[in-house]
Amino acid sequence: MEQNLFVYNTLTRKKEVFTPLAAPHVGMYVCGPTVYSDAHMGNCRTYISFDLIFRYLTHLGYKVRYVRNITDAGHLEGDAGDEGEDKISKKAKLAQLEPMEIVQKYSVGFHEVMQILNTLPPSIEPTATGHIIEQIELVKEIMAKGYAYEVNGSIYFDVEKYNQTQDYGILNGRKLEDLLTNTRDLGGQDEKRGKLDFALWIKAKPEHLMQWPSPWGNGFPGWHLECSAMSNKYLGEQFDIHGGGMDLAPTHHTNEIAQNVASCGKNPAKYWVHTNMLTVNGQKMSKSLGNSFLPHELFSGNNNILSKGYSPMMVRFFMMQAHYRSTLDFGNEAMEASEKGFKRLMTAVSLLHSLKSSATSDVDIAPIIERCYAAMNDDFNSPVLIAELFEGARIINSVKDGKMKIDANNLDLLKNMMNTFVFEILGLKDEQADNDDLPKILDLIVSLRNEAKQNKDYATSDKIRDGLQKIGFQLKDSKEGTNWSKI
C-alpha cells in the first residue's frame, strides 16, 4: 500500500511529504515538562499527540529515536527565559526542600500520568542539569561565531546581528521590526544590546539555589539553550521532527533555531510540528480563568467544570477525536458523547473473537483499511481514522447479529485492522477487559450456564445470566449458541 505520509510543517506553513534525512532512521525531539508542578492537561494533550506520531512512524517501519527532555533548571518565571525566579528554585524555597526533591516528586508524578494515559516512554529522556557541560560548550561556539556577548558574567544572544544574515522570525513568518515594536522591556534589559536579545547563560546571585561554574563565573543555563544542547547531542545538528505545544513556537522554538543556525549553520529540524491549545466550553483553559483541572481531577470528577469523572482511556480517546492541530474543547456534552463512542468501539472490538466466517461475504474490508492509512498519512488525522474504525464496529455488530456475512479472508483483515489501529496506533486499552484472559473466563461461564440449561437447572442458568448483566455483560441466546457482549 504505497502512500506518502504528509506532515504539516510550521516552518513552511504547509503539508509536506515526510522524507527522513536518513531513512529508515527518524530523529524526533519534543520539548518536555518543567517539573516544578503537576503535569497539566495541556501537557497530556501534547504528549498523547506525539505518542500517536511515534507509534505510527514505528508502525510504518521507521526506527525512531524519540527524545523528550525534562527541564529541571533554568526555566524562569517569565517565559522569555531570562526574567523572574527559577520556577523549581522558587518552589523549593516555598516548600523548604532541595530543588532536586521538587524535581523528583514532579518527575515521578509526570511519569505516572503518562503511564496511566498509555503513552510509550521516549527512547531518551535527558535532563537539563545532566547536560551543563554540553550547554557551556554550545555557548562557547555561539560566542566564537560572534553571535553572543558577555555582560557581567551573563551571556546574551545578539538577535539583531544574527538577523543581518539570517531570518530570526522564520518559524512564525514575523519581521524583526514587528517583533521589536511588540516587545516589552524585560528583566536584565539594561545589560542587553537589543530588546529581543535573550540569555544563553545567566550569572547567579549568591542566594540562587542552582548554579554551576563556567568560564564566565557561577551561573545557570538559559531555558532555550537546554533543548538545543540536548537535541544536538542525541540527534545531531539536524534531525527530522521537532515538536511541542504551539505556545513554544514564538519564543522558545524561534530561539532554538537561532542558536543552532548561529553555532553550526543549520536549522535543527526539517519538520516543526505543533499541537494546539485546550479550551473549556469555548474559553482558553487557564489557571487565571479558574477553568483548568489536573489529570487526576478529570479522572476522579473532582473538578467544578465537568459533571462527572472520565477514565484515562476515555480521555485519550476524546483527545484523539480532535486533530492535534485543532483546538480541543472540554465540555459535558462532548465528553459524554465521546464516552458513548469509546464504549461502542471497545464493545465491538471485544466481539471480534466470537465472529464466525461464512463462505461468502457482504463486505470488502480492504478499502476501509486503505482509508485508515489515508487518514493517518494525512498529517496523522486521528478523527478521520476513528470514523473509519466506527465503520468497522458497525460491520462487527452486523455480522454478530446475523445481518451480514463475512468470509474468512475479510474476517482476518477486519480483526487485523481493528487490533492494529485501535491498540497499536491509537494506543487505546479496553479498561473493562484489561485482563487478556477475560474472554476465556466468560466463555467458560457461558458453557457452565449451557450445562445448567441442559440439566434443566433453570434457576442456576438465570442466576448466571442476571449476575453477568449486573456487572455489565449481556448474554444472547440463538440457534447457533450463546454469545456474550459488554453492555
Tab-separated table of C-alpha atoms in Angstrom:
chain	number	residue	atom	x	y	z
A	1	MET	CA	0.000	0.000	0.000
A	2	GLU	CA	2.278	2.760	-1.264
A	3	GLN	CA	1.095	6.087	0.097
A	4	ASN	CA	3.094	9.140	1.052
A	5	LEU	CA	2.896	10.408	4.601
A	6	PHE	CA	2.191	14.149	4.699
A	7	VAL	CA	3.163	16.239	7.727
A	8	TYR	CA	2.170	19.845	8.375
A	9	ASN	CA	5.360	21.870	8.821
A	10	THR	CA	5.022	25.062	10.886
A	11	LEU	CA	8.227	26.287	9.254
A	12	THR	CA	6.744	26.326	5.737
A	13	ARG	CA	3.081	26.604	6.824
A	14	LYS	CA	2.020	23.726	4.588
A	15	LYS	CA	1.761	19.945	4.449
A	16	GLU	CA	4.864	18.284	3.059
A	17	VAL	CA	5.756	14.729	2.092
A	18	PHE	CA	7.641	13.192	5.001
A	19	THR	CA	11.124	12.318	3.779
A	20	PRO	CA	13.501	11.470	6.640
A	21	LEU	CA	17.080	12.714	6.453
A	22	ALA	CA	18.482	9.190	6.872
A	23	ALA	CA	15.659	6.665	6.391
A	24	PRO	CA	14.754	4.281	7.942
A	25	HIS	CA	16.060	6.248	10.948
A	26	VAL	CA	13.940	9.114	12.256
A	27	GLY	CA	15.022	11.600	14.918
A	28	MET	CA	12.231	13.291	16.880
A	29	TYR	CA	12.724	15.812	19.683
A	30	VAL	CA	9.778	17.004	21.780
A	31	CYS	CA	10.095	19.670	24.481
A	32	GLY	CA	9.280	18.001	27.780
A	33	PRO	CA	7.812	19.378	31.006
A	34	THR	CA	9.356	21.767	33.513
A	35	VAL	CA	8.987	19.664	36.651
A	36	TYR	CA	8.006	22.215	39.280
A	37	SER	CA	4.297	21.295	39.466
A	38	ASP	CA	1.827	18.594	38.451
A	39	ALA	CA	1.522	17.746	34.765
A	40	HIS	CA	-1.420	19.719	33.359
A	41	MET	CA	-3.936	18.808	30.677
A	42	GLY	CA	-2.019	20.778	28.023
A	43	ASN	CA	0.997	18.562	28.710
A	44	CYS	CA	-1.195	15.490	28.335
A	45	ARG	CA	-2.614	16.668	25.021
A	46	THR	CA	0.856	17.376	23.589
A	47	TYR	CA	2.424	14.096	24.711
A	48	ILE	CA	-0.565	11.957	23.656
A	49	SER	CA	-0.341	13.618	20.214
A	50	PHE	CA	3.362	12.846	19.868
A	51	ASP	CA	2.800	9.340	21.225
A	52	LEU	CA	0.387	8.815	18.320
A	53	ILE	CA	3.012	10.148	15.888
A	54	PHE	CA	5.726	7.965	17.478
A	55	ARG	CA	3.504	4.878	17.302
A	56	TYR	CA	2.515	5.463	13.683
A	57	LEU	CA	6.049	6.118	12.448
A	58	THR	CA	7.174	2.946	14.230
A	59	HIS	CA	4.276	1.018	12.666
A	60	LEU	CA	5.383	2.206	9.205
A	61	GLY	CA	8.757	0.600	9.877
A	62	TYR	CA	10.842	3.635	10.819
A	63	LYS	CA	13.458	3.253	13.544
A	64	VAL	CA	12.500	6.260	15.650
A	65	ARG	CA	14.771	7.829	18.243
A	66	TYR	CA	12.308	9.841	20.293
A	67	VAL	CA	13.973	12.325	22.657
A	68	ARG	CA	11.809	14.161	25.190
A	69	ASN	CA	13.654	16.207	27.780
A	70	ILE	CA	12.978	17.075	31.405
A	71	THR	CA	13.600	20.738	32.265
A	72	ASP	CA	14.903	20.691	35.831
A	73	ALA	CA	16.737	24.046	35.890
A	74	GLY	CA	16.933	27.352	34.055
A	75	HIS	CA	13.242	27.887	33.267
A	76	LEU	CA	12.480	31.265	34.835
A	77	GLU	CA	9.019	32.598	35.580
A	78	GLY	CA	8.980	34.877	32.535
A	79	ASP	CA	8.599	32.544	29.553
A	80	ALA	CA	11.012	34.665	27.535
A	81	GLY	CA	13.529	32.740	29.588
A	82	ASP	CA	15.612	35.318	31.428
A	83	GLU	CA	13.407	37.195	33.873
A	84	GLY	CA	11.989	36.295	37.270
A	85	GLU	CA	12.980	33.482	39.572
A	86	ASP	CA	13.765	29.882	38.601
A	87	LYS	CA	10.444	28.011	38.817
A	88	ILE	CA	11.978	24.970	40.553
A	89	SER	CA	14.128	27.001	42.965
A	90	LYS	CA	11.111	29.117	43.935
A	91	LYS	CA	9.011	26.017	44.666
A	92	ALA	CA	11.897	24.502	46.661
A	93	LYS	CA	12.227	27.626	48.821
A	94	LEU	CA	8.485	27.744	49.497
A	95	ALA	CA	8.419	24.048	50.437
A	96	GLN	CA	11.769	24.242	52.292
A	97	LEU	CA	13.121	21.391	50.190
A	98	GLU	CA	16.132	20.789	47.995
A	99	PRO	CA	15.390	21.696	44.333
A	100	MET	CA	16.078	18.075	43.336
A	101	GLU	CA	13.372	16.904	45.755
A	102	ILE	CA	10.918	19.062	43.814
A	103	VAL	CA	12.289	17.682	40.536
A	104	GLN	CA	11.992	14.090	41.761
A	105	LYS	CA	8.448	14.500	43.078
A	106	TYR	CA	7.042	16.037	39.913
A	107	SER	CA	9.065	13.857	37.522
A	108	VAL	CA	7.593	10.757	39.195
A	109	GLY	CA	4.109	12.296	39.021
A	110	PHE	CA	4.557	13.154	35.341
A	111	HIS	CA	5.658	9.612	34.507
A	112	GLU	CA	2.704	8.141	36.419
A	113	VAL	CA	0.216	10.253	34.446
A	114	MET	CA	1.918	9.350	31.159
A	115	GLN	CA	1.723	5.652	32.060
A	116	ILE	CA	-1.951	5.918	33.075
A	117	LEU	CA	-2.664	7.515	29.670
A	118	ASN	CA	-0.738	4.652	27.993
A	119	THR	CA	1.905	6.815	26.310
A	120	LEU	CA	5.057	4.935	25.382
A	121	PRO	CA	8.246	6.188	27.083
A	122	PRO	CA	10.630	8.127	24.830
A	123	SER	CA	13.858	6.494	23.637
A	124	ILE	CA	15.905	9.010	25.663
A	125	GLU	CA	14.735	11.375	28.402
A	126	PRO	CA	17.669	13.728	29.147
A	127	THR	CA	17.650	16.350	31.898
A	128	ALA	CA	18.947	19.903	31.662
A	129	THR	CA	21.087	19.509	34.797
A	130	GLY	CA	22.686	16.402	33.308
A	131	HIS	CA	23.949	18.394	30.311
A	132	ILE	CA	25.531	21.535	31.775
A	133	ILE	CA	28.883	20.804	30.103
A	134	GLU	CA	27.254	20.498	26.659
A	135	GLN	CA	25.411	23.761	27.217
A	136	ILE	CA	28.583	25.634	28.205
A	137	GLU	CA	30.316	24.293	25.088
A	138	LEU	CA	27.409	25.443	22.912
A	139	VAL	CA	27.628	28.939	24.395
A	140	LYS	CA	31.345	28.988	23.568
A	141	GLU	CA	30.602	28.017	19.942
A	142	ILE	CA	27.971	30.751	19.539
A	143	MET	CA	30.338	33.325	21.048
A	144	ALA	CA	33.169	32.188	18.764
A	145	LYS	CA	30.885	32.787	15.764
A	146	GLY	CA	30.253	36.334	17.004
A	147	TYR	CA	26.545	35.959	17.811
A	148	ALA	CA	26.732	36.320	21.600
A	149	TYR	CA	28.316	38.715	24.084
A	150	GLU	CA	29.139	38.764	27.786
A	151	VAL	CA	27.901	41.336	30.295
A	152	ASN	CA	28.839	40.934	33.964
A	153	GLY	CA	29.063	37.127	33.783
A	154	SER	CA	25.859	36.665	31.753
A	155	ILE	CA	25.908	35.747	28.051
A	156	TYR	CA	23.288	37.131	25.687
A	157	PHE	CA	22.394	36.161	22.120
A	158	ASP	CA	22.640	39.121	19.718
A	159	VAL	CA	19.367	38.833	17.779
A	160	GLU	CA	19.805	41.913	15.591
A	161	LYS	CA	23.301	40.891	14.496
A	162	TYR	CA	22.005	37.373	13.726
A	163	ASN	CA	19.130	38.829	11.700
A	164	GLN	CA	21.566	40.676	9.421
A	165	THR	CA	22.370	37.375	7.688
A	166	GLN	CA	19.500	35.122	8.861
A	167	ASP	CA	15.734	35.353	9.297
A	168	TYR	CA	15.111	35.362	13.054
A	169	GLY	CA	11.304	35.162	12.626
A	170	ILE	CA	11.374	32.306	10.096
A	171	LEU	CA	9.232	29.964	12.219
A	172	ASN	CA	6.347	32.410	12.596
A	173	GLY	CA	6.872	34.473	9.451
A	174	ARG	CA	7.233	37.651	11.501
A	175	LYS	CA	9.597	40.501	10.662
A	176	LEU	CA	12.178	41.682	13.179
A	177	GLU	CA	10.758	45.217	13.080
A	178	ASP	CA	7.322	43.941	14.187
A	179	LEU	CA	8.861	41.827	16.921
A	180	LEU	CA	10.869	44.790	18.214
A	181	THR	CA	7.782	47.031	18.243
A	182	ASN	CA	5.748	44.489	20.219
A	183	THR	CA	8.446	43.540	22.742
A	184	ARG	CA	8.055	44.846	26.259
A	185	ASP	CA	11.075	45.608	28.421
A	186	LEU	CA	12.305	42.522	30.237
A	187	GLY	CA	14.373	41.878	33.321
A	188	GLY	CA	18.094	42.477	32.756
A	189	GLN	CA	17.185	44.759	29.843
A	190	ASP	CA	19.798	47.325	30.884
A	191	GLU	CA	22.508	44.732	30.232
A	192	LYS	CA	21.322	43.809	26.744
A	193	ARG	CA	22.257	45.473	23.488
A	194	GLY	CA	18.865	44.783	21.937
A	195	LYS	CA	15.311	44.331	23.190
A	196	LEU	CA	14.997	40.833	21.671
A	197	ASP	CA	18.362	39.536	22.927
A	198	PHE	CA	17.941	36.507	25.181
A	199	ALA	CA	20.148	34.871	27.796
A	200	LEU	CA	22.254	31.841	26.943
A	201	TRP	CA	23.914	31.798	30.377
A	202	ILE	CA	22.778	33.771	33.419
A	203	LYS	CA	25.049	34.920	36.225
A	204	ALA	CA	23.778	33.521	39.520
A	205	LYS	CA	23.243	35.641	42.570
A	206	PRO	CA	24.866	34.156	45.699
A	207	GLU	CA	21.467	33.028	47.063
A	208	HIS	CA	20.453	31.249	43.819
A	209	LEU	CA	19.999	27.569	44.741
A	210	MET	CA	21.022	26.014	41.406
A	211	GLN	CA	24.298	27.246	39.912
A	212	TRP	CA	27.334	25.803	38.183
A	213	PRO	CA	30.887	27.008	37.469
A	214	SER	CA	31.551	28.279	33.946
A	215	PRO	CA	34.250	30.274	32.128
A	216	TRP	CA	32.178	33.381	32.946
A	217	GLY	CA	31.678	32.647	36.639
A	218	ASN	CA	28.965	30.751	38.525
A	219	GLY	CA	25.628	30.725	36.778
A	220	PHE	CA	22.956	28.613	35.130
A	221	PRO	CA	21.807	27.965	31.555
A	222	GLY	CA	19.068	29.801	29.700
A	223	TRP	CA	15.918	27.776	29.070
A	224	HIS	CA	16.209	27.861	25.268
A	225	LEU	CA	19.828	26.690	25.347
A	226	GLU	CA	18.954	23.423	27.077
A	227	CYS	CA	16.886	21.983	24.242
A	228	SER	CA	19.455	22.995	21.612
A	229	ALA	CA	22.255	21.252	23.529
A	230	MET	CA	20.294	18.061	24.207
A	231	SER	CA	18.768	17.687	20.743
A	232	ASN	CA	22.218	18.291	19.252
A	233	LYS	CA	23.840	15.651	21.459
A	234	TYR	CA	21.334	12.859	20.822
A	235	LEU	CA	20.000	13.618	17.333
A	236	GLY	CA	22.789	15.625	15.705
A	237	GLU	CA	22.954	19.130	14.282
A	238	GLN	CA	19.931	18.385	12.105
A	239	PHE	CA	17.137	15.875	12.639
A	240	ASP	CA	13.666	15.139	11.319
A	241	ILE	CA	10.931	16.343	13.692
A	242	HIS	CA	10.908	18.933	16.454
A	243	GLY	CA	7.660	19.132	18.385
A	244	GLY	CA	5.862	20.822	21.230
A	245	GLY	CA	2.839	22.929	22.051
A	246	MET	CA	2.095	25.863	19.765
A	247	ASP	CA	2.810	28.252	22.666
A	248	LEU	CA	6.507	27.338	22.316
A	249	ALA	CA	6.809	28.448	18.699
A	250	PRO	CA	7.011	32.272	19.074
A	251	THR	CA	9.892	32.392	21.540
A	252	HIS	CA	11.335	29.057	22.685
A	253	HIS	CA	11.488	27.332	19.308
A	254	THR	CA	12.369	30.559	17.485
A	255	ASN	CA	15.372	30.937	19.785
A	256	GLU	CA	16.340	27.285	19.406
A	257	ILE	CA	16.561	27.775	15.636
A	258	ALA	CA	18.692	30.907	16.106
A	259	GLN	CA	21.069	29.116	18.490
A	260	ASN	CA	21.502	26.181	16.155
A	261	VAL	CA	22.000	28.242	12.999
A	262	ALA	CA	24.437	30.515	14.844
A	263	SER	CA	26.522	27.587	16.104
A	264	CYS	CA	26.550	25.235	13.095
A	265	GLY	CA	24.698	26.953	10.256
A	266	LYS	CA	21.713	24.562	10.223
A	267	ASN	CA	18.055	24.788	11.211
A	268	PRO	CA	17.883	21.918	13.737
A	269	ALA	CA	14.733	20.258	12.406
A	270	LYS	CA	13.365	19.569	8.952
A	271	TYR	CA	9.744	19.485	10.182
A	272	TRP	CA	8.394	21.615	13.032
A	273	VAL	CA	5.195	20.117	14.465
A	274	HIS	CA	2.979	21.920	16.995
A	275	THR	CA	-0.110	20.874	18.934
A	276	ASN	CA	-2.980	23.287	19.521
A	277	MET	CA	-4.380	24.535	22.821
A	278	LEU	CA	-7.193	23.348	25.080
A	279	THR	CA	-10.425	25.219	25.722
A	280	VAL	CA	-13.253	24.661	28.200
A	281	ASN	CA	-16.733	25.492	26.890
A	282	GLY	CA	-15.091	27.696	24.256
A	283	GLN	CA	-12.752	29.577	26.617
A	284	LYS	CA	-8.997	29.041	26.774
A	285	MET	CA	-8.122	26.701	29.636
A	286	SER	CA	-6.031	28.576	32.199
A	287	LYS	CA	-5.488	28.820	35.941
A	288	SER	CA	-6.215	32.556	35.883
A	289	LEU	CA	-9.719	31.950	34.460
A	290	GLY	CA	-10.354	29.245	37.055
A	291	ASN	CA	-11.389	26.729	34.384
A	292	SER	CA	-8.406	24.396	34.467
A	293	PHE	CA	-8.156	20.983	36.090
A	294	LEU	CA	-5.396	18.422	36.542
A	295	PRO	CA	-5.497	14.893	35.057
A	296	HIS	CA	-6.390	13.212	38.371
A	297	GLU	CA	-9.192	15.764	38.876
A	298	LEU	CA	-10.546	14.853	35.452
A	299	PHE	CA	-10.336	11.101	36.157
A	300	SER	CA	-11.990	11.391	39.590
A	301	GLY	CA	-14.581	14.010	38.649
A	302	ASN	CA	-13.256	16.215	41.458
A	303	ASN	CA	-13.488	19.464	39.484
A	304	ASN	CA	-16.048	22.245	39.138
A	305	ILE	CA	-16.212	22.142	35.330
A	306	LEU	CA	-17.486	18.698	34.336
A	307	SER	CA	-20.444	16.800	35.797
A	308	LYS	CA	-18.515	13.558	36.390
A	309	GLY	CA	-15.150	11.837	36.066
A	310	TYR	CA	-13.841	10.074	32.969
A	311	SER	CA	-11.486	7.138	32.669
A	312	PRO	CA	-7.917	7.658	31.356
A	313	MET	CA	-8.554	5.709	28.144
A	314	MET	CA	-11.740	7.669	27.509
A	315	VAL	CA	-9.731	10.881	27.928
A	316	ARG	CA	-7.111	9.599	25.479
A	317	PHE	CA	-9.858	8.665	23.006
A	318	PHE	CA	-11.533	12.070	23.450
A	319	MET	CA	-8.261	13.879	22.720
A	320	MET	CA	-7.715	11.875	19.539
A	321	GLN	CA	-11.197	12.649	18.292
A	322	ALA	CA	-9.786	16.113	17.553
A	323	HIS	CA	-6.874	16.630	15.167
A	324	TYR	CA	-3.704	17.560	17.037
A	325	ARG	CA	-3.579	20.955	15.248
A	326	SER	CA	-7.198	21.766	16.169
A	327	THR	CA	-8.405	23.352	19.376
A	328	LEU	CA	-9.708	20.701	21.776
A	329	ASP	CA	-12.745	21.834	23.753
A	330	PHE	CA	-13.733	20.194	27.031
A	331	GLY	CA	-17.431	20.288	27.822
A	332	ASN	CA	-20.023	17.946	29.345
A	333	GLU	CA	-21.867	17.172	26.107
A	334	ALA	CA	-18.709	16.498	24.095
A	335	MET	CA	-17.224	14.309	26.838
A	336	GLU	CA	-20.403	12.284	27.319
A	337	ALA	CA	-20.781	11.718	23.563
A	338	SER	CA	-17.154	10.655	23.360
A	339	GLU	CA	-17.601	8.240	26.272
A	340	LYS	CA	-20.518	6.555	24.496
A	341	GLY	CA	-18.471	6.301	21.319
A	342	PHE	CA	-15.486	4.843	23.161
A	343	LYS	CA	-17.641	2.190	24.827
A	344	ARG	CA	-19.280	1.346	21.493
A	345	LEU	CA	-15.891	0.899	19.837
A	346	MET	CA	-14.472	-1.210	22.667
A	347	THR	CA	-17.589	-3.371	22.826
A	348	ALA	CA	-17.324	-4.075	19.102
A	349	VAL	CA	-13.624	-4.965	19.359
A	350	SER	CA	-14.381	-7.370	22.233
A	351	LEU	CA	-16.793	-9.243	19.921
A	352	LEU	CA	-14.130	-9.929	17.289
A	353	HIS	CA	-13.042	-13.225	18.867
A	354	SER	CA	-16.556	-14.670	18.632
A	355	LEU	CA	-17.298	-13.790	14.981
A	356	LYS	CA	-17.819	-16.727	12.631
A	357	SER	CA	-16.882	-16.607	8.969
A	358	SER	CA	-19.125	-17.619	6.077
A	359	ALA	CA	-18.432	-18.959	2.610
A	360	THR	CA	-19.465	-15.630	1.095
A	361	SER	CA	-19.023	-12.025	2.203
A	362	ASP	CA	-21.247	-8.954	2.123
A	363	VAL	CA	-18.309	-6.685	2.927
A	364	ASP	CA	-14.914	-5.826	1.490
A	365	ILE	CA	-12.594	-4.700	4.288
A	366	ALA	CA	-9.593	-3.762	2.114
A	367	PRO	CA	-10.954	-0.316	1.081
A	368	ILE	CA	-11.647	0.558	4.733
A	369	ILE	CA	-8.062	-0.344	5.672
A	370	GLU	CA	-6.847	1.813	2.798
A	371	ARG	CA	-8.898	4.733	4.132
A	372	CYS	CA	-7.484	4.193	7.643
A	373	TYR	CA	-3.951	4.558	6.282
A	374	ALA	CA	-5.007	7.509	4.122
A	375	ALA	CA	-6.291	9.279	7.251
A	376	MET	CA	-3.074	8.731	9.194
A	377	ASN	CA	-0.964	9.659	6.174
A	378	ASP	CA	-2.812	12.978	6.019
A	379	ASP	CA	-0.903	14.615	8.885
A	380	PHE	CA	-1.893	11.936	11.426
A	381	ASN	CA	-5.620	12.632	11.075
A	382	SER	CA	-6.914	10.615	14.029
A	383	PRO	CA	-10.559	11.880	13.877
A	384	VAL	CA	-10.977	10.560	10.317
A	385	LEU	CA	-9.285	7.294	11.326
A	386	ILE	CA	-11.706	6.896	14.249
A	387	ALA	CA	-14.663	7.446	11.896
A	388	GLU	CA	-13.393	4.551	9.753
A	389	LEU	CA	-12.988	2.375	12.859
A	390	PHE	CA	-16.639	3.049	13.726
A	391	GLU	CA	-17.482	1.656	10.292
A	392	GLY	CA	-15.507	-1.438	11.313
A	393	ALA	CA	-17.527	-1.561	14.563
A	394	ARG	CA	-20.785	-1.367	12.582
A	395	ILE	CA	-19.706	-4.337	10.455
A	396	ILE	CA	-18.719	-6.349	13.563
A	397	ASN	CA	-22.147	-5.778	15.134
A	398	SER	CA	-23.966	-6.614	11.881
A	399	VAL	CA	-22.038	-9.876	11.455
A	400	LYS	CA	-22.610	-10.722	15.131
A	401	ASP	CA	-26.368	-10.137	14.743
A	402	GLY	CA	-26.520	-12.228	11.559
A	403	LYS	CA	-27.419	-9.241	9.375
A	404	MET	CA	-24.194	-9.517	7.340
A	405	LYS	CA	-21.901	-12.299	6.202
A	406	ILE	CA	-18.122	-12.166	6.168
A	407	ASP	CA	-15.712	-14.698	4.670
A	408	ALA	CA	-12.525	-15.907	6.380
A	409	ASN	CA	-10.213	-13.582	4.441
A	410	ASN	CA	-12.235	-10.435	5.197
A	411	LEU	CA	-12.677	-11.528	8.822
A	412	ASP	CA	-8.888	-11.794	9.198
A	413	LEU	CA	-8.499	-8.348	7.616
A	414	LEU	CA	-11.153	-6.900	9.942
A	415	LYS	CA	-9.520	-8.371	13.051
A	416	ASN	CA	-6.089	-7.143	11.974
A	417	MET	CA	-7.424	-3.661	11.129
A	418	MET	CA	-9.217	-3.157	14.446
A	419	ASN	CA	-6.403	-4.515	16.600
A	420	THR	CA	-3.692	-2.612	14.706
A	421	PHE	CA	-5.354	0.792	14.650
A	422	VAL	CA	-7.232	0.702	17.967
A	423	PHE	CA	-4.500	-0.732	20.172
A	424	GLU	CA	-1.149	-0.407	18.408
A	425	ILE	CA	-1.538	3.007	16.740
A	426	LEU	CA	-4.187	4.873	18.757
A	427	GLY	CA	-2.742	3.286	21.896
A	428	LEU	CA	-6.128	2.592	23.462
A	429	LYS	CA	-6.761	-0.134	26.008
A	430	ASP	CA	-10.037	-1.821	26.849
A	431	GLU	CA	-10.296	-0.839	30.504
A	432	GLN	CA	-13.145	-3.236	31.211
A	433	ALA	CA	-11.271	-6.119	29.655
A	434	ASP	CA	-7.704	-5.299	30.601
A	435	ASN	CA	-7.248	-8.932	31.522
A	436	ASP	CA	-6.290	-10.909	28.416
A	437	ASP	CA	-7.955	-13.971	29.944
A	438	LEU	CA	-11.383	-12.334	30.309
A	439	PRO	CA	-12.822	-13.745	27.047
A	440	LYS	CA	-11.743	-17.267	28.109
A	441	ILE	CA	-13.285	-16.787	31.564
A	442	LEU	CA	-16.575	-15.531	30.095
A	443	ASP	CA	-16.671	-18.389	27.564
A	444	LEU	CA	-16.218	-20.814	30.466
A	445	ILE	CA	-19.075	-19.173	32.406
A	446	VAL	CA	-21.312	-19.379	29.310
A	447	SER	CA	-20.517	-23.089	28.907
A	448	LEU	CA	-21.370	-23.718	32.592
A	449	ARG	CA	-24.694	-21.932	32.081
A	450	ASN	CA	-25.360	-24.051	28.985
A	451	GLU	CA	-24.751	-27.191	31.077
A	452	ALA	CA	-27.184	-25.916	33.698
A	453	LYS	CA	-29.828	-25.346	30.995
A	454	GLN	CA	-29.272	-28.836	29.543
A	455	ASN	CA	-29.752	-30.247	33.048
A	456	LYS	CA	-32.954	-28.157	33.310
A	457	ASP	CA	-31.416	-26.248	36.225
A	458	TYR	CA	-33.039	-23.003	35.114
A	459	ALA	CA	-32.542	-21.302	38.478
A	460	THR	CA	-28.732	-21.529	38.129
A	461	SER	CA	-28.917	-20.595	34.438
A	462	ASP	CA	-30.905	-17.441	35.246
A	463	LYS	CA	-28.651	-16.627	38.190
A	464	ILE	CA	-25.577	-16.669	35.917
A	465	ARG	CA	-27.315	-14.547	33.264
A	466	ASP	CA	-28.588	-11.988	35.784
A	467	GLY	CA	-25.241	-11.858	37.596
A	468	LEU	CA	-23.365	-11.134	34.379
A	469	GLN	CA	-25.947	-8.489	33.487
A	470	LYS	CA	-25.286	-6.694	36.796
A	471	ILE	CA	-21.524	-6.440	36.120
A	472	GLY	CA	-22.032	-5.205	32.561
A	473	PHE	CA	-22.172	-8.296	30.323
A	474	GLN	CA	-25.190	-9.373	28.290
A	475	LEU	CA	-25.890	-12.925	27.125
A	476	LYS	CA	-27.757	-13.528	23.877
A	477	ASP	CA	-29.176	-16.973	23.085
A	478	SER	CA	-29.668	-18.030	19.451
A	479	LYS	CA	-29.872	-21.201	17.351
A	480	GLU	CA	-26.079	-21.083	16.915
A	481	GLY	CA	-25.485	-20.910	20.682
A	482	THR	CA	-24.975	-18.265	23.351
A	483	ASN	CA	-22.786	-15.207	22.867
A	484	TRP	CA	-21.766	-12.518	25.354
A	485	SER	CA	-21.179	-8.850	24.835
A	486	LYS	CA	-20.453	-5.830	27.020
A	487	ILE	CA	-23.411	-3.562	27.723
